[in-house]
Amino acid sequence: MLFPDFRGRRLRASKNFRRMIRETKLSCDDFILPLFAIEGTSIKKPIDSMPGHFQLSCDHIVKKAKEAWDAGVPAIILFGIPDKKDPLATRAYAPDSIVQKTIQEVKEKVPDITIITDVCLCGYMDHGHCGIVENGIIDNDASLDLLAKTALSHARAGADMVAPSDMMDGRVGEIRQTLDEENFSHIPVMSYAVKYSSAFYGPFRQAAESTPQFGDRKTYQMDPANANEAIREAIMDVEEGADIIMVKPALSYLDIIYQLKEEIDLPIAAYNVSGEYSIMKAGEMMGWVNANELIMETLLSIKRAGADLILTYSAIDAARELNK
Ligand code: PBG
């Protein structure tokens, strides 16, 4: 049908028409809120590069988790900033470390919210890499045991789901097997299966104090140029037992989300990362853009591309906007 028989504007003419024919709908059920947990009490230390976000001590994490739950957000994902770093990331899997304590506290005080944990070593290693370093090389296979130990310690502390973000080969299988052997076969694994080596993580590394002290992450995180490789990475993690497949970052990788949704028969999550959040907030501080509108539009586009779940620093604000 062509103009004048077809007039696209007819069904855009009223708010109700637009409501009725809207193809993609965001819901607060889609959101997962990332939070940064730090040792101590009454600490709420602003993260300069991420306006509105803080390094939070346990008492404040509990408050935020409550706020998120009350806004309709079903889940949080926890990142820990440990009291000490070393070459074996011991504070990543110690039962009395920051994430483990925080899980217990949130479980007790906000029992309804789902707690996901980021499983990685970079924030706990003195060199800031996501695996064990031997002679300047990241040793894949030697790192698997520590990653599995970390996931297990989170499950023991009460985590509802674990999310490995390290990009070592074989870690999903290793984690799945360890959880199964230790009676945690009911705990799902959300794999950061397709994680690109991205400049959009800059603000996060300040927040989590996890900047690599030498080199970069290009030997384990993916080259932004590659799409076929994303499918291979995702298939590998499905075979190893992942329950949810994540793409990260989100906005420069909407094509990847779209392709994975077609290829992979599992829920797809997308991580709307720190840099994506920060540039919008910076634009707002300059008075150039309306960050709230930008955020809603970007979240919608991530969902339209095929994401079932979105990890976003704007989860609470976006949920409140949707509840209006
Ligand atoms: C840790 C990890 C990173 C992010 C999530 N988990 C940083 C990195 O890989 O350097 C980034 C999240 C964000 O930028 O919001 N491996």
Coordinates of N, CA, C and O in Angstrom, one line a residue, residues 201-275:
Y201 N 34.1 0.4 29.8 CA 34.2 -0.1 31.2 C 35.0 0.9 32.1 O 35.1 0.6 33.3
G202 N 35.5 2.0 31.5 CA 36.4 2.9 32.2 C 35.8 3.3 33.6 O 36.5 3.1 34.6
P203 N 34.6 3.9 33.7 CA 34.1 4.3 35.0 C 34.0 3.2 36.0 O 34.2 3.4 37.2
F204 N 33.6 2.0 35.5 CA 33.5 0.8 36.4 C 34.8 0.5 37.1 O 34.8 0.2 38.3
R205 N 35.9 0.6 36.4 CA 37.1 0.2 37.0 C 37.5 1.2 38.1 O 38.2 0.8 39.0
Q206 N 37.1 2.4 38.0 CA 37.3 3.4 39.1 C 36.4 2.9 40.2 O 36.8 2.9 41.4
A207 N 35.1 2.6 39.9 CA 34.2 2.2 41.0 C 34.6 0.9 41.7 O 34.5 0.8 42.9
A208 N 35.1 -0.1 41.0 CA 35.4 -1.3 41.6 C 36.9 -1.4 41.9 O 37.4 -2.5 42.4
E209 N 37.7 -0.4 41.6 CA 39.1 -0.4 41.8 C 39.8 -1.6 41.2 O 40.5 -2.3 41.9
S210 N 39.5 -1.9 40.0 CA 39.9 -3.1 39.3 C 40.7 -2.8 38.0 O 40.7 -3.7 37.1
T211 N 41.3 -1.7 37.9 CA 42.1 -1.4 36.7 C 43.3 -2.3 36.6 O 44.0 -2.4 37.6
P212 N 43.6 -2.9 35.4 CA 44.8 -3.8 35.4 C 46.1 -2.9 35.5 O 46.1 -1.8 35.0
Q213 N 47.0 -3.5 36.3 CA 48.2 -2.7 36.6 C 49.2 -2.8 35.5 O 50.2 -2.0 35.5
F214 N 49.1 -3.7 34.6 CA 50.0 -3.8 33.4 C 49.1 -4.3 32.3 O 48.2 -5.0 32.5
G215 N 49.5 -3.9 31.1 CA 48.8 -4.4 29.9 C 47.3 -4.1 29.8 O 46.9 -3.1 30.4
D216 N 46.6 -4.9 29.1 CA 45.1 -4.7 29.0 C 44.4 -6.1 29.1 O 45.0 -7.1 29.4
R217 N 43.1 -6.1 28.8 CA 42.4 -7.3 28.9 C 42.1 -8.0 27.5 O 41.2 -8.8 27.3
K218 N 42.9 -7.6 26.5 CA 42.6 -8.0 25.1 C 42.9 -9.5 24.9 O 42.4 -10.0 23.9
T219 N 43.7 -10.1 25.8 CA 44.0 -11.6 25.5 C 42.8 -12.4 26.1 O 42.8 -13.6 25.8
Y220 N 41.9 -11.8 26.8 CA 40.7 -12.7 27.2 C 39.4 -12.1 26.8 O 38.5 -12.8 26.6
Q221 N 39.3 -10.7 26.8 CA 38.0 -10.2 26.3 C 38.0 -10.1 24.8 O 39.0 -10.0 24.2
M222 N 36.8 -10.0 24.2 CA 36.7 -10.1 22.8 C 37.0 -8.8 22.0 O 36.8 -7.7 22.5
D223 N 37.4 -9.0 20.8 CA 37.7 -7.9 19.9 C 36.4 -7.4 19.4 O 35.5 -8.1 18.8
P224 N 36.1 -6.1 19.6 CA 34.8 -5.5 19.1 C 34.5 -5.7 17.7 O 33.4 -5.5 17.3
A225 N 35.5 -6.1 16.9 CA 35.3 -6.3 15.4 C 34.5 -7.6 15.2 O 34.0 -7.8 14.0
N226 N 34.4 -8.5 16.1 CA 34.0 -9.9 15.8 C 32.5 -10.2 16.3 O 32.2 -10.0 17.4
A227 N 31.8 -10.7 15.3 CA 30.4 -11.1 15.5 C 30.2 -12.6 15.5 O 29.6 -13.2 16.3
N228 N 30.9 -13.3 14.5 CA 30.8 -14.7 14.5 C 31.3 -15.4 15.7 O 30.8 -16.4 16.3
E229 N 32.4 -14.7 16.2 CA 33.0 -15.3 17.4 C 32.1 -15.2 18.6 O 32.1 -16.0 19.6
A230 N 31.2 -14.2 18.6 CA 30.2 -14.1 19.7 C 29.3 -15.3 19.7 O 29.0 -15.8 20.8
I231 N 28.9 -15.8 18.6 CA 28.1 -17.0 18.5 C 28.8 -18.2 19.1 O 28.3 -19.0 19.8
R232 N 30.1 -18.3 18.6 CA 30.9 -19.4 19.2 C 31.1 -19.4 20.7 O 30.9 -20.4 21.4
E233 N 31.3 -18.2 21.2 CA 31.5 -18.0 22.7 C 30.2 -18.4 23.4 O 30.2 -19.1 24.4
A234 N 29.0 -18.0 22.8 CA 27.7 -18.2 23.4 C 27.4 -19.7 23.4 O 27.0 -20.3 24.4
I235 N 27.7 -20.4 22.2 CA 27.4 -21.8 22.1 C 28.2 -22.6 23.1 O 27.7 -23.5 23.8
M236 N 29.5 -22.2 23.2 CA 30.4 -22.9 24.2 C 29.8 -22.8 25.6 O 29.8 -23.8 26.3
D237 N 29.3 -21.7 26.0 CA 28.8 -21.5 27.3 C 27.5 -22.3 27.5 O 27.2 -22.8 28.6
V238 N 26.7 -22.3 26.5 CA 25.4 -23.1 26.5 C 25.8 -24.6 26.8 O 25.2 -25.2 27.7
E239 N 26.8 -25.1 26.0 CA 27.2 -26.5 26.1 C 27.7 -26.8 27.5 O 27.6 -27.8 28.0
E240 N 28.4 -25.7 28.1 CA 29.0 -25.9 29.5 C 27.9 -25.8 30.6 O 28.3 -26.0 31.7
G241 N 26.7 -25.4 30.2 CA 25.7 -25.4 31.3 C 25.2 -24.0 31.7 O 24.5 -23.9 32.7
A242 N 25.5 -23.0 30.9 CA 25.0 -21.7 31.3 C 23.4 -21.6 31.2 O 22.9 -22.4 30.4
D243 N 22.8 -20.8 32.1 CA 21.3 -20.7 32.0 C 20.9 -19.4 31.4 O 19.8 -19.4 30.8
I244 N 21.7 -18.4 31.4 CA 21.4 -17.1 30.8 C 22.7 -16.7 30.1 O 23.8 -16.9 30.7
I245 N 22.6 -16.1 28.9 CA 23.8 -15.7 28.1 C 23.8 -14.2 28.1 O 22.8 -13.5 27.8
M246 N 24.9 -13.6 28.5 CA 25.0 -12.1 28.5 C 25.9 -11.5 27.4 O 26.9 -12.1 27.1
V247 N 25.4 -10.4 26.9 CA 26.2 -9.6 26.0 C 26.6 -8.3 26.7 O 25.8 -7.7 27.3
K248 N 27.9 -7.9 26.5 CA 28.4 -6.7 27.2 C 29.5 -6.1 26.4 O 30.4 -6.8 26.0
P249 N 29.5 -4.7 26.3 CA 28.4 -3.8 26.6 C 27.2 -4.0 25.7 O 27.1 -4.9 24.9
A250 N 26.2 -3.1 25.9 CA 24.9 -3.2 25.2 C 24.8 -2.4 23.9 O 24.6 -2.8 22.8
L251 N 25.1 -1.1 24.1 CA 24.6 -0.1 23.0 C 25.4 -0.2 21.7 O 24.8 -0.2 20.6
S252 N 26.7 -0.5 21.8 CA 27.5 -0.6 20.5 C 27.4 -2.0 20.0 O 27.9 -2.4 19.0
Y253 N 26.6 -2.9 20.7 CA 26.5 -4.3 20.3 C 25.1 -4.8 20.2 O 24.8 -6.0 20.4
L254 N 24.2 -3.9 19.8 CA 22.8 -4.3 19.6 C 22.7 -5.3 18.5 O 21.8 -6.2 18.6
D255 N 23.5 -5.3 17.5 CA 23.5 -6.3 16.4 C 23.8 -7.7 17.0 O 23.3 -8.7 16.6
I256 N 24.7 -7.7 18.0 CA 25.1 -9.0 18.6 C 24.0 -9.5 19.4 O 23.7 -10.7 19.4
I257 N 23.3 -8.7 20.2 CA 22.2 -9.1 20.9 C 21.1 -9.7 20.0 O 20.6 -10.8 20.3
Y258 N 20.9 -9.0 18.9 CA 19.9 -9.5 17.9 C 20.2 -10.8 17.4 O 19.4 -11.7 17.3
Q259 N 21.5 -11.0 17.0 CA 21.9 -12.3 16.4 C 21.8 -13.4 17.5 O 21.4 -14.5 17.1
L260 N 22.2 -13.1 18.7 CA 22.2 -14.2 19.7 C 20.8 -14.6 20.0 O 20.5 -15.8 20.3
K261 N 19.9 -13.6 20.0 CA 18.5 -13.9 20.3 C 17.9 -14.9 19.3 O 17.1 -15.8 19.6
E262 N 18.4 -14.8 18.0 CA 18.0 -15.7 17.0 C 18.6 -17.1 17.1 O 18.0 -18.1 16.8
E263 N 19.9 -17.1 17.5 CA 20.7 -18.4 17.5 C 20.6 -19.2 18.8 O 20.7 -20.4 18.7
I264 N 20.4 -18.5 19.9 CA 20.5 -19.2 21.2 C 19.1 -19.3 21.9 O 18.4 -18.3 22.1
D265 N 18.8 -20.5 22.3 CA 17.5 -20.7 22.9 C 17.6 -20.6 24.4 O 17.2 -21.5 25.1
L266 N 18.1 -19.5 24.9 CA 18.2 -19.3 26.3 C 17.8 -17.8 26.5 O 18.0 -17.0 25.6
P267 N 17.5 -17.4 27.7 CA 17.3 -15.9 28.0 C 18.6 -15.2 27.7 O 19.7 -15.7 28.0
I268 N 18.5 -14.0 27.1 CA 19.6 -13.2 26.7 C 19.6 -12.0 27.6 O 18.6 -11.3 27.7
A269 N 20.7 -11.7 28.3 CA 20.9 -10.5 29.1 C 21.8 -9.5 28.4 O 22.7 -10.0 27.7
A270 N 21.6 -8.3 28.6 CA 22.6 -7.3 28.1 C 23.0 -6.4 29.2 O 22.2 -6.0 30.1
Y271 N 24.3 -6.0 29.3 CA 24.8 -5.2 30.3 C 25.0 -3.8 29.7 O 25.9 -3.5 28.9
N272 N 24.1 -2.9 30.2 CA 24.2 -1.5 29.8 C 25.3 -0.9 30.8 O 25.0 -0.4 31.9
V273 N 26.5 -0.9 30.3 CA 27.7 -0.7 31.2 C 27.9 0.7 31.7 O 27.3 1.7 31.2
S274 N 28.9 0.8 32.6 CA 29.2 2.1 33.3 C 29.4 3.2 32.3 O 28.8 4.3 32.5
G275 N 30.2 3.1 31.3 CA 30.5 4.2 30.3 C 29.2 4.6 29.6 O 29.1 5.8 29.3

